[in-house]
Short mmCIF file of C-alpha atoms (C1' of nucleotides) in Angstrom, two decimals:
data_model
loop_
_atom_site.label_atom_id
_atom_site.label_comp_id
_atom_site.label_asym_id
_atom_site.label_seq_id
_atom_site.Cartn_x
_atom_site.Cartn_y
_atom_site.Cartn_z
CA MET A 1 37.53 -17.87 19.97
CA GLY A 2 40.61 -17.37 18.08
CA GLY A 3 40.65 -20.75 16.54
CA GLU A 4 40.01 -19.26 13.02
CA HIS A 5 43.17 -17.03 13.42
CA ALA A 6 45.14 -20.34 14.04
CA GLU A 7 45.96 -20.60 10.15
CA VAL A 8 47.00 -17.14 9.36
CA VAL A 9 49.42 -16.86 12.74
CA ARG A 10 50.65 -20.26 11.14
CA LEU A 11 51.45 -18.33 7.88
CA LEU A 12 52.94 -15.35 9.14
CA TRP A 13 54.96 -16.77 11.98
CA GLY A 14 55.87 -20.15 10.73
CA PRO A 15 56.92 -22.97 11.05
CA HIS A 16 56.95 -23.81 7.68
CA PRO A 17 57.77 -27.41 7.24
CA LYS A 18 58.81 -28.41 3.88
CA PRO A 19 57.28 -31.58 2.51
CA ALA A 20 59.04 -34.80 2.80
CA ARG A 21 58.09 -36.55 -0.38
CA GLY A 22 56.52 -35.35 -3.83
CA PRO A 23 57.88 -32.88 -6.46
CA ARG A 24 59.54 -29.89 -5.24
CA PRO A 25 57.62 -26.66 -5.00
CA THR A 26 58.14 -23.86 -7.60
CA LEU A 27 56.84 -21.29 -5.17
CA ASP A 28 57.42 -20.19 -1.88
CA LEU A 29 55.39 -17.51 0.65
CA ASP A 30 58.17 -14.91 0.36
CA ARG A 31 58.04 -15.11 -3.55
CA ILE A 32 54.27 -14.86 -3.45
CA ALA A 33 53.83 -12.11 -1.18
CA ARG A 34 56.19 -10.13 -3.32
CA ALA A 35 54.39 -10.78 -6.45
CA GLY A 36 51.18 -9.53 -4.88
CA ILE A 37 53.01 -6.46 -3.36
CA GLU A 38 54.35 -5.46 -7.01
CA ILE A 39 50.90 -5.01 -8.27
CA ALA A 40 49.43 -3.56 -5.52
CA ASP A 41 52.17 -0.89 -5.49
CA SER A 42 51.64 -0.08 -8.98
CA GLU A 43 48.05 -1.00 -9.63
CA GLY A 44 46.58 -0.76 -6.22
CA LEU A 45 45.08 -3.28 -4.19
CA ALA A 46 41.91 -4.07 -6.00
CA ASP A 47 43.66 -5.35 -8.77
CA VAL A 48 45.29 -7.94 -6.59
CA SER A 49 43.50 -11.06 -7.44
CA MET A 50 44.56 -14.94 -7.07
CA GLN A 51 44.61 -14.97 -11.29
CA ARG A 52 46.62 -11.97 -11.23
CA VAL A 53 49.40 -12.79 -8.73
CA ALA A 54 49.33 -16.30 -10.26
CA ALA A 55 49.88 -15.05 -13.62
CA GLN A 56 52.62 -12.73 -12.13
CA LEU A 57 54.40 -15.72 -11.11
CA GLY A 58 53.84 -17.69 -14.28
CA VAL A 59 51.58 -20.57 -12.63
CA THR A 60 47.95 -21.21 -12.29
CA LYS A 61 45.51 -19.47 -9.94
CA MET A 62 44.97 -22.82 -8.02
CA ALA A 63 48.39 -23.49 -7.48
CA LEU A 64 48.42 -20.61 -4.92
CA TYR A 65 45.67 -22.28 -2.95
CA ARG A 66 48.56 -24.94 -2.06
CA TYR A 67 50.65 -22.10 -0.21
CA VAL A 68 47.73 -19.83 1.08
CA PRO A 69 44.24 -20.71 2.36
CA GLY A 70 42.80 -17.70 0.57
CA LYS A 71 42.77 -14.22 -0.61
CA ALA A 72 42.34 -12.86 3.09
CA GLU A 73 45.93 -15.02 4.19
CA LEU A 74 47.48 -13.59 0.93
CA VAL A 75 47.06 -9.90 1.92
CA ALA A 76 48.12 -10.66 5.38
CA LEU A 77 51.38 -11.79 4.38
CA MET A 78 51.75 -8.76 1.76
CA VAL A 79 51.19 -6.33 4.57
CA ASP A 80 53.65 -7.83 6.69
CA ALA A 81 56.19 -7.94 4.19
CA ALA A 82 55.52 -4.71 2.68
CA ILE A 83 55.61 -3.00 6.13
CA GLY A 84 58.75 -5.18 6.46
CA PRO A 85 61.09 -4.99 9.94
CA CYS A 86 61.34 -1.86 11.54
CA PRO A 87 64.97 -0.31 10.79
CA ALA A 88 67.13 0.32 13.84
CA ALA A 89 67.02 3.65 15.40
CA LYS A 90 69.73 5.98 14.51
CA VAL A 91 69.42 8.58 16.96
CA ARG A 92 71.00 8.12 20.89
CA ARG A 93 68.90 5.82 23.45
CA GLY A 94 67.50 8.03 25.95
CA ASP A 95 65.70 10.68 24.30
CA TRP A 96 62.30 9.25 23.76
CA ARG A 97 61.10 12.33 21.94
CA GLU A 98 63.81 12.23 19.03
CA GLN A 99 63.40 8.28 18.71
CA LEU A 100 59.61 8.64 18.50
CA GLU A 101 59.80 11.19 15.91
CA GLU A 102 62.08 9.42 14.00
CA TRP A 103 60.18 6.20 14.03
CA ALA A 104 57.06 7.93 12.88
CA ARG A 105 58.79 9.29 9.95
CA GLN A 106 59.95 6.04 9.11
CA LEU A 107 56.66 4.48 9.45
CA LEU A 108 55.09 7.10 7.43
CA THR A 109 57.44 6.64 4.72
CA VAL A 110 56.75 2.99 4.42
CA PHE A 111 53.01 3.51 4.34
CA ARG A 112 53.32 5.90 1.53
CA GLN A 113 55.39 3.63 -0.47
CA HIS A 114 52.60 0.71 -0.02
CA SER A 115 49.38 3.01 0.38
CA TRP A 116 46.98 -0.13 -0.54
CA ALA A 117 48.32 -1.30 2.99
CA LEU A 118 45.98 0.97 4.30
CA ASP A 119 43.08 -0.33 2.92
CA ALA A 120 44.42 -4.15 3.72
CA THR A 121 44.58 -3.28 7.48
CA VAL A 122 41.29 -1.85 8.43
CA GLY A 123 39.89 -3.78 11.57
CA PRO A 124 41.55 -5.87 14.10
CA ARG A 125 43.87 -8.47 12.78
CA VAL A 126 46.59 -10.68 13.50
CA MET A 127 49.87 -8.82 13.64
CA GLY A 128 52.96 -10.31 11.71
CA PRO A 129 56.30 -10.10 12.93
CA GLY A 130 57.44 -6.91 11.00
CA GLU A 131 54.37 -5.12 12.22
CA LEU A 132 55.38 -6.16 15.95
CA SER A 133 58.80 -4.95 15.35
CA TRP A 134 57.55 -1.68 14.80
CA LEU A 135 55.57 -1.71 17.65
CA GLU A 136 58.24 -3.19 19.78
CA ARG A 137 60.25 -0.09 19.03
CA ALA A 138 57.95 2.75 19.71
CA VAL A 139 57.15 1.04 22.96
CA SER A 140 61.01 0.55 23.75
CA ALA A 141 61.59 3.92 23.29
CA LEU A 142 59.34 5.00 25.73
CA ASP A 143 60.92 2.84 28.34
CA GLY A 144 62.13 4.52 31.31
CA THR A 145 59.84 7.56 31.20
CA GLY A 146 57.45 6.76 34.11
CA LEU A 147 54.38 5.74 32.09
CA SER A 148 52.73 2.41 32.51
CA GLY A 149 52.51 -0.42 30.19
CA ALA A 150 49.46 0.19 28.79
CA GLU A 151 50.24 3.87 28.32
CA ARG A 152 53.41 3.20 26.39
CA MET A 153 51.16 0.87 23.92
CA ASP A 154 48.62 3.44 23.87
CA ALA A 155 50.93 6.13 22.61
CA ALA A 156 52.25 4.20 20.05
CA VAL A 157 48.68 3.38 19.13
CA LEU A 158 47.86 6.97 18.90
CA LEU A 159 51.06 7.98 16.68
CA VAL A 160 50.17 4.94 14.43
CA GLY A 161 46.45 6.73 13.99
CA HIS A 162 48.20 9.79 12.99
CA VAL A 163 50.32 8.20 10.38
CA ARG A 164 47.63 6.27 9.06
CA GLY A 165 45.19 9.31 8.70
CA ILE A 166 48.01 11.78 7.21
CA THR A 167 48.73 8.51 4.75
CA GLN A 168 44.85 8.45 3.71
CA GLN A 169 44.56 12.25 2.90
CA THR A 170 47.86 12.34 1.36
CA ARG A 171 47.65 9.52 -1.06
CA ALA A 172 46.35 9.83 -4.50
CA ALA A 173 47.72 12.97 -4.81
CA GLY A 174 50.01 13.31 -7.39
CA PRO A 175 53.90 13.27 -6.39
CA GLY A 176 53.99 17.10 -7.59
CA GLY A 177 50.75 18.62 -5.98
CA ASN A 178 50.26 19.07 -2.51
CA PRO A 179 47.47 17.37 -1.02
CA GLU A 180 46.14 20.19 1.10
CA ALA A 181 45.73 22.05 -2.04
CA GLN A 182 43.90 19.49 -3.76
CA LEU A 183 41.50 18.94 -0.72
CA GLY A 184 41.45 22.67 -0.35
CA THR A 185 40.43 22.83 -4.47
CA ILE A 186 37.30 20.42 -3.53
CA LEU A 187 36.19 21.96 -0.65
CA GLY A 188 36.93 25.52 -1.92
CA ASP A 189 34.22 24.34 -4.66
CA LEU A 190 31.58 23.34 -2.35
CA MET A 191 32.04 26.36 -0.25
CA GLN A 192 31.44 28.52 -3.01
CA GLU A 193 28.25 26.86 -3.52
CA HIS A 194 27.08 25.90 -0.07
CA GLY A 195 29.19 28.15 2.20
CA GLU A 196 26.66 29.66 4.13
CA ARG A 197 25.92 26.63 5.88
CA PHE A 198 29.70 26.07 7.10
CA PRO A 199 30.67 29.79 7.99
CA ALA A 200 33.71 28.61 10.41
CA LEU A 201 34.87 26.12 7.55
CA THR A 202 34.96 28.45 5.04
CA ALA A 203 36.90 31.08 6.91
CA ALA A 204 39.41 28.45 8.11
CA LEU A 205 39.72 27.52 4.43
CA ALA A 206 40.40 31.31 3.29
CA SER A 207 43.06 31.56 5.75
CA ALA A 208 44.36 28.32 4.84
CA ALA A 209 44.76 28.95 1.38
CA GLN A 210 48.11 30.82 1.33
CA SER A 211 49.51 28.27 3.63
CA ASP A 212 51.48 25.87 1.40
CA GLY A 213 53.34 23.84 3.72
CA GLN A 214 54.11 20.55 1.91
CA ASP A 215 53.37 18.11 5.14
CA GLN A 216 51.76 20.75 7.35
CA ALA A 217 49.42 18.57 8.48
CA TRP A 218 51.69 15.77 9.31
CA ASP A 219 54.02 17.87 11.09
CA PHE A 220 51.28 19.44 13.16
CA GLY A 221 49.36 16.63 14.43
CA LEU A 222 52.97 14.81 15.21
CA GLN A 223 54.09 17.67 17.16
CA ARG A 224 50.68 18.19 19.12
CA ILE A 225 51.20 14.42 20.00
CA LEU A 226 54.54 14.58 20.98
CA ASP A 227 54.13 17.80 23.14
CA GLY A 228 51.08 16.13 24.84
CA LEU A 229 53.08 12.95 25.85
CA ALA A 230 55.73 15.25 26.91
CA ALA A 231 53.46 17.06 29.10
CA LEU A 232 52.12 13.67 30.63
CA ILE A 233 55.55 12.64 31.34
CA ASP A 234 56.81 16.15 32.96
CA ARG A 235 53.60 15.80 35.07
CA ARG A 236 54.69 12.10 36.40
CA ALA A 237 58.32 13.00 36.79
CA ARG A 238 57.32 15.86 39.76
CA MET B 1 41.15 16.44 -13.01
CA GLY B 2 37.98 16.30 -10.64
CA GLY B 3 35.49 15.78 -13.71
CA GLU B 4 35.08 12.03 -12.46
CA HIS B 5 33.98 13.59 -9.05
CA ALA B 6 31.08 15.71 -10.54
CA GLU B 7 28.61 12.68 -10.28
CA VAL B 8 28.96 12.13 -6.96
CA VAL B 9 29.17 15.62 -5.95
CA ARG B 10 25.76 16.02 -7.59
CA LEU B 11 24.34 12.77 -5.74
CA LEU B 12 25.44 14.06 -2.50
CA TRP B 13 24.60 17.76 -2.61
CA GLY B 14 21.72 18.10 -5.09
CA PRO B 15 20.14 19.06 -6.87
CA HIS B 16 17.76 16.07 -7.50
CA PRO B 17 15.59 17.24 -10.30
CA LYS B 18 12.50 14.94 -10.30
CA PRO B 19 11.55 13.54 -13.52
CA ALA B 20 8.66 15.70 -15.68
CA ARG B 21 7.30 12.81 -17.70
CA GLY B 22 7.26 9.06 -17.02
CA PRO B 23 6.09 6.94 -14.32
CA ARG B 24 6.71 7.68 -10.73
CA PRO B 25 10.09 6.42 -9.46
CA THR B 26 9.32 4.00 -6.66
CA LEU B 27 12.60 4.73 -5.16
CA ASP B 28 14.51 7.47 -3.87
CA LEU B 29 18.28 7.96 -2.87
CA ASP B 30 17.61 8.25 0.89
CA ARG B 31 15.38 5.08 0.94
CA ILE B 32 18.15 3.30 -1.02
CA ALA B 33 21.17 4.64 1.14
CA ARG B 34 19.05 3.70 4.27
CA ALA B 35 18.44 0.13 2.90
CA GLY B 36 22.18 -0.19 2.24
CA ILE B 37 22.99 0.90 5.79
CA GLU B 38 20.61 -1.48 7.23
CA ILE B 39 22.47 -4.28 5.70
CA ALA B 40 25.94 -3.08 6.34
CA ASP B 41 25.22 -2.34 10.25
CA SER B 42 24.03 -6.03 10.42
CA GLU B 43 26.16 -7.74 8.24
CA GLY B 44 29.08 -5.85 7.23
CA LEU B 45 29.89 -3.76 4.31
CA ALA B 46 31.35 -6.85 2.17
CA ASP B 47 27.70 -8.32 2.10
CA VAL B 48 26.20 -4.92 0.69
CA SER B 49 25.95 -5.64 -2.85
CA MET B 50 23.28 -4.37 -5.42
CA GLN B 51 21.30 -7.50 -5.28
CA ARG B 52 21.10 -7.57 -1.79
CA VAL B 53 20.26 -4.03 -1.71
CA ALA B 54 17.86 -4.37 -4.25
CA ALA B 55 16.25 -7.52 -2.63
CA GLN B 56 16.00 -5.43 0.48
CA LEU B 57 13.81 -2.70 -1.41
CA GLY B 58 11.91 -5.42 -3.30
CA VAL B 59 13.21 -4.42 -6.55
CA THR B 60 15.66 -5.61 -9.46
CA LYS B 61 19.32 -5.11 -8.79
CA MET B 62 19.32 -3.05 -12.35
CA ALA B 63 16.49 -0.66 -11.05
CA LEU B 64 19.30 0.90 -8.50
CA TYR B 65 21.39 1.89 -11.44
CA ARG B 66 18.54 4.25 -12.46
CA TYR B 67 19.27 6.34 -9.26
CA VAL B 68 23.04 5.65 -8.72
CA PRO B 69 25.70 5.15 -11.26
CA GLY B 70 27.80 2.37 -9.41
CA LYS B 71 28.37 0.65 -6.13
CA ALA B 72 31.21 3.25 -5.30
CA GLU B 73 28.39 6.17 -5.27
CA LEU B 74 26.10 4.16 -3.33
CA VAL B 75 28.66 3.76 -0.75
CA ALA B 76 29.40 7.42 -0.64
CA LEU B 77 25.49 8.09 -0.11
CA MET B 78 25.52 5.23 2.69
CA VAL B 79 28.53 7.04 4.57
CA ASP B 80 27.02 10.41 4.25
CA ALA B 81 23.68 9.39 5.39
CA ALA B 82 25.56 7.22 8.50
CA ILE B 83 27.47 9.84 9.70
CA GLY B 84 24.61 12.09 9.45
CA PRO B 85 24.71 15.80 10.46
CA CYS B 86 26.66 16.49 13.36
CA PRO B 87 24.50 17.22 16.42
CA ALA B 88 24.70 20.64 17.96
CA ALA B 89 26.77 21.07 20.95
CA LYS B 90 25.36 21.05 24.46
CA VAL B 91 28.44 22.57 26.43
CA ARG B 92 28.97 26.61 26.51
CA ARG B 93 30.57 28.30 23.86
CA GLY B 94 33.81 29.32 24.27
CA ASP B 95 35.73 26.56 25.92
CA TRP B 96 37.51 25.05 22.96
CA ARG B 97 38.46 22.04 24.95
CA GLU B 98 35.05 20.84 26.36
CA GLN B 99 33.72 21.35 22.96
CA LEU B 100 36.08 19.07 21.33
CA GLU B 101 36.02 16.66 23.58
CA GLU B 102 32.27 16.33 23.40
CA TRP B 103 32.43 16.58 19.87
CA ALA B 104 35.29 13.66 19.81
CA ARG B 105 33.21 11.63 21.74
CA GLN B 106 29.98 11.86 19.55
CA LEU B 107 32.04 11.25 16.60
CA LEU B 108 33.29 8.11 18.29
CA THR B 109 29.83 6.88 18.92
CA VAL B 110 28.67 7.24 15.42
CA PHE B 111 31.77 5.49 13.95
CA ARG B 112 30.88 2.49 16.66
CA GLN B 113 27.46 2.56 15.19
CA HIS B 114 28.40 2.23 11.76
CA SER B 115 31.71 0.58 12.08
CA TRP B 116 31.99 -0.56 8.21
CA ALA B 117 32.25 3.28 7.67
CA LEU B 118 35.66 2.96 8.31
CA ASP B 119 36.64 0.49 5.38
CA ALA B 120 34.34 2.81 3.15
CA THR B 121 36.52 5.84 4.04
CA VAL B 122 40.00 5.20 2.90
CA GLY B 123 41.44 7.25 0.65
CA PRO B 124 40.55 10.99 -0.27
CA ARG B 125 36.90 11.23 -1.32
CA VAL B 126 34.50 13.65 -1.84
CA MET B 127 32.64 14.74 1.38
CA GLY B 128 29.02 15.42 1.84
CA PRO B 129 27.06 17.48 3.70
CA GLY B 130 26.65 15.32 6.61
CA GLU B 131 30.66 14.96 6.97
CA LEU B 132 31.08 18.54 6.38
CA SER B 133 29.12 19.63 9.29
CA TRP B 134 31.04 17.44 11.49
CA LEU B 135 34.35 19.19 10.35
CA GLU B 136 32.44 22.62 10.49
CA ARG B 137 31.78 22.11 14.44
CA ALA B 138 35.25 21.07 15.07
CA VAL B 139 36.77 23.96 13.31
CA SER B 140 34.48 26.65 14.73
CA ALA B 141 35.25 25.01 18.53
CA LEU B 142 38.59 26.38 18.06
CA ASP B 143 37.64 29.94 16.56
CA GLY B 144 39.12 32.32 18.77
CA THR B 145 42.01 30.19 20.06
CA GLY B 146 44.64 31.94 18.01
CA LEU B 147 45.01 29.19 15.61
CA SER B 148 45.35 29.96 11.94
CA GLY B 149 43.06 28.61 9.53
CA ALA B 150 45.16 25.78 8.37
CA GLU B 151 45.74 24.75 11.93
CA ARG B 152 42.28 24.62 13.01
CA MET B 153 41.56 22.08 10.14
CA ASP B 154 44.88 20.11 11.09
CA ALA B 155 43.84 19.63 14.63
CA ALA B 156 40.11 18.58 13.64
CA VAL B 157 42.05 16.06 11.22
CA LEU B 158 44.34 15.20 13.94
CA LEU B 159 41.31 14.02 15.87
CA VAL B 160 39.09 12.23 13.21
CA GLY B 161 42.43 10.34 12.92
CA HIS B 162 42.34 9.09 16.59
CA VAL B 163 38.67 8.68 16.49
CA ARG B 164 39.27 6.49 13.48
CA GLY B 165 42.10 4.63 14.99
CA ILE B 166 40.41 3.82 18.06
CA THR B 167 37.37 2.40 16.10
CA GLN B 168 39.66 0.26 14.19
CA GLN B 169 40.88 -1.57 16.84
CA THR B 170 37.68 -1.50 18.90
CA ARG B 171 35.20 -3.17 16.67
CA ALA B 172 34.59 -6.73 15.95
CA ALA B 173 35.44 -7.24 20.15
CA GLY B 174 32.22 -8.34 21.28
CA PRO B 175 30.28 -5.66 23.15
CA GLY B 176 30.80 -7.59 26.42
CA GLY B 177 34.59 -8.09 26.35
CA ASN B 178 36.89 -5.05 26.46
CA PRO B 179 38.84 -4.60 22.99
CA GLU B 180 42.19 -4.09 25.04
CA ALA B 181 41.98 -7.56 26.60
CA GLN B 182 41.27 -9.03 23.26
CA LEU B 183 44.31 -7.82 21.72
CA GLY B 184 46.12 -8.56 24.23
CA THR B 185 45.14 -12.26 24.50
CA ILE B 186 46.15 -12.72 20.96
CA LEU B 187 49.51 -10.60 21.49
CA GLY B 188 50.12 -12.71 24.36
CA ASP B 189 49.92 -15.76 22.94
CA LEU B 190 52.53 -14.47 20.19
CA MET B 191 54.65 -13.21 23.02
CA GLN B 192 54.38 -16.54 24.92
CA GLU B 193 56.50 -18.02 21.68
CA HIS B 194 58.32 -15.51 20.36
CA GLY B 195 58.79 -13.08 23.36
CA GLU B 196 62.68 -12.65 23.17
CA ARG B 197 62.61 -11.04 20.11
CA PHE B 198 60.22 -8.53 21.79
CA PRO B 199 61.40 -7.86 25.09
CA ALA B 200 60.12 -3.98 25.62
CA LEU B 201 56.48 -5.22 24.02
CA THR B 202 56.40 -8.20 26.37
CA ALA B 203 57.10 -6.05 29.48
CA ALA B 204 54.49 -3.46 28.65
CA LEU B 205 52.11 -6.15 27.97
CA ALA B 206 52.69 -7.97 31.39
CA SER B 207 52.66 -4.36 33.27
CA ALA B 208 49.03 -3.76 30.91
CA ALA B 209 47.52 -7.04 31.94
CA GLN B 210 46.13 -5.72 35.02
CA SER B 211 44.90 -2.46 33.78
CA ASP B 212 40.99 -2.89 32.79
CA GLY B 213 39.91 0.51 31.65
CA GLN B 214 37.27 -0.04 29.12
CA ASP B 215 38.14 3.02 26.87
CA GLN B 216 41.88 3.58 28.10
CA ALA B 217 43.15 3.82 24.85
CA TRP B 218 40.72 6.51 23.59
CA ASP B 219 40.59 8.59 26.66
CA PHE B 220 44.45 8.39 26.65
CA GLY B 221 44.89 9.64 22.84
CA LEU B 222 42.17 12.05 23.45
CA GLN B 223 43.72 13.63 26.33
CA ARG B 224 47.45 13.65 24.73
CA ILE B 225 45.70 15.51 21.56
CA LEU B 226 43.96 18.07 23.66
CA ASP B 227 47.02 18.52 25.94
CA GLY B 228 49.17 19.30 22.92
CA LEU B 229 46.35 21.55 21.65
CA ALA B 230 46.29 23.56 24.97
CA ALA B 231 50.03 23.71 24.89
CA LEU B 232 50.10 25.38 21.57
CA ILE B 233 47.24 27.70 22.10
CA ASP B 234 48.99 28.85 25.50
CA ARG B 235 52.18 29.41 23.87
CA ARG B 236 50.56 31.39 21.17
CA ALA B 237 48.65 33.32 23.77
CA ARG B 238 51.73 34.32 25.37
"C1'" DA C 1 59.91 -51.85 -7.54
"C1'" DG C 2 55.94 -50.44 -5.61
"C1'" DT C 3 53.44 -46.95 -2.85
"C1'" DA C 4 51.88 -43.28 -0.31
"C1'" DT C 5 52.63 -38.19 -0.84
"C1'" DC C 6 52.79 -34.13 -2.59
"C1'" DA C 7 52.73 -30.16 -6.56
"C1'" DG C 8 50.41 -27.78 -10.33
"C1'" DT C 9 46.40 -28.12 -13.88
"C1'" DG C 10 41.77 -28.04 -15.71
"C1'" DT C 11 36.89 -27.63 -14.91
"C1'" DC C 12 32.99 -26.14 -12.51
"C1'" DC C 13 30.30 -23.19 -9.53
"C1'" DA C 14 27.79 -19.20 -7.24
"C1'" DC C 15 28.38 -14.52 -7.04
"C1'" DT C 16 29.94 -9.82 -8.40
"C1'" DG C 17 29.40 -5.22 -11.18
"C1'" DG C 18 28.07 -3.52 -14.89
"C1'" DA C 19 25.89 -3.14 -20.35
"C1'" DC C 20 21.98 -3.20 -22.82
"C1'" DA C 21 17.63 -3.77 -25.21
"C1'" DC C 22 13.27 -4.02 -23.96
"C1'" DA C 23 8.13 -3.26 -22.19
"C1'" DG C 24 5.07 -0.45 -19.70
"C1'" DT C 25 3.79 3.77 -17.59
"C1'" DT C 26 2.73 8.68 -17.54
"C1'" DT C 27 3.18 13.55 -19.13
"C1'" DT C 28 3.84 17.00 -22.75
"C1'" DT C 29 2.60 18.34 -27.35
"C1'" DT C 30 0.09 18.12 -31.64
"C1'" DA D 1 -8.75 12.69 -28.49
"C1'" DA D 2 -4.52 11.09 -30.39
"C1'" DA D 3 0.55 10.70 -30.67
"C1'" DA D 4 5.20 11.28 -29.50
"C1'" DA D 5 8.43 11.76 -26.08
"C1'" DA D 6 10.51 10.73 -21.92
"C1'" DC D 7 11.30 7.87 -17.88
"C1'" DT D 8 10.84 3.46 -14.97
"C1'" DG D 9 11.92 -1.20 -13.80
"C1'" DT D 10 12.58 -6.13 -15.87
"C1'" DG D 11 15.08 -9.83 -18.35
"C1'" DT D 12 19.21 -11.61 -20.14
"C1'" DC D 13 24.03 -11.27 -21.02
"C1'" DC D 14 29.10 -10.75 -20.23
"C1'" DA D 15 33.60 -10.58 -17.89
"C1'" DG D 16 35.95 -11.18 -13.77
"C1'" DT D 17 36.25 -12.82 -8.91
"C1'" DG D 18 36.86 -16.54 -4.65
"C1'" DG D 19 36.90 -20.81 -4.41
"C1'" DA D 20 35.62 -26.76 -4.56
"C1'" DC D 21 37.14 -30.66 -6.46
"C1'" DA D 22 39.09 -34.33 -9.30
"C1'" DC D 23 42.72 -35.30 -11.57
"C1'" DT D 24 47.66 -36.29 -13.66
"C1'" DG D 25 52.39 -36.50 -12.64
"C1'" DA D 26 56.70 -35.90 -10.11
"C1'" DT D 27 59.30 -37.51 -5.96
"C1'" DA D 28 60.93 -39.89 -2.07
"C1'" DC D 29 60.48 -43.45 1.65
"C1'" DT D 30 59.94 -48.35 2.45
#
DNA sequence: AGTATCAGTGTCCACTGGACACAGTTTTTT
DNA sequence: AAAAAACTGTGTCCAGTGGACACTGATACT
């Protein structure tokens, strides 16, 4: 169990011993990951293939297999490099709510910049140092709140889930048009034809038509989660 | 815009006019979707190919293209058939919290039965009648709470995000072992080597080691979200 | 110098999603 | 009844994918 993970762990966490003999490598893991990220950012994850990445680096596809055992590992490297290390907090320590809110906004920004990372992070996987640094900051923001270790981690996971959910329904909406309107348009067309089967939905949609907040769903969910955490923390404090 | 969606909308929502002339079709969309689901359930979405599905149905792969324009549409059909129509609520109407909680648990069950549906539902897509029926029930549970239409939908989306997040970190953990322990083991191994870089995480992990609730993360997040919603609804009521 | 080691190339394979022409079956029209 | 039209499933073909493997060179230790 977990033996198959050993390889990707070594790739993500090192060490990376440089060879003693033989010709010098033309590539390195970092350049490979960055090349893949460049393609994924501009053309989507589906267009990331060994050939494509190799071409980007001016090399044959098989050369990549000298550095990376397979495509799965390549993608794992790309994800961790794209998510990157979590930037340091700017708000004062001690206020967990402000810290978590800033953290969530930063995470959302990163996910929006590399929205292909969503596709590449379905299912449980080995996390790299970048991804773990994000988790670290979220958990540390909750230090001293009276929450147990498991609860602090659960809270972080909950927030990540929201970020992912929002990223999912946001992306592919052109940078100009707001995503809720786009979703509403598609839904509205369907409701016009099958509305009688979904009365509550049509009503909600009609009432939601004039609300035009850019990030309404994001802020709503974020505040609800933070409210829920605050309620628990208060209860514990008493 | 949206013109490319027309085909999948027709597939998901009908109508499906039966041909007037020519030999009778051996297949229908429902059988095709179910064959795909069967494969995905037992072997994962990656093993669902046109050939594989066709073989399951005792037919050539190209025969499928008479019913479905491409693989993407096949998967869309599979998803909506697998998610299925939302079962009717068993708890009394009026208590939104109880209703939403039951709804979320049912949705989690469905996602766990077909965990490949996660992979197939990244990115915004056209929803089918099954998927919409779930949304309908969640929104209708919030009727009369004083929340606006947009807010009711945002709440549903928030809950779906949590269900997805939990499904994601749950799956591939054998039915016996609880997922948190598995995640903890992998994380623990990493912390042992690089723990000094993640002090808060190591502390939280150590404290979380003895907590062994099977669905701890699930219940925690669910209650936090519902608490947050309750707080808002109370505030509005006053 | 000699040799083990390692990098990048070229060739091969099974498989994927999909295009297309074709033969066979059924219904409508003449 | 006969012919035409419409439709289904099949066979064949193609570009592209991830990956295996043998090979030619370049490099550094002995």
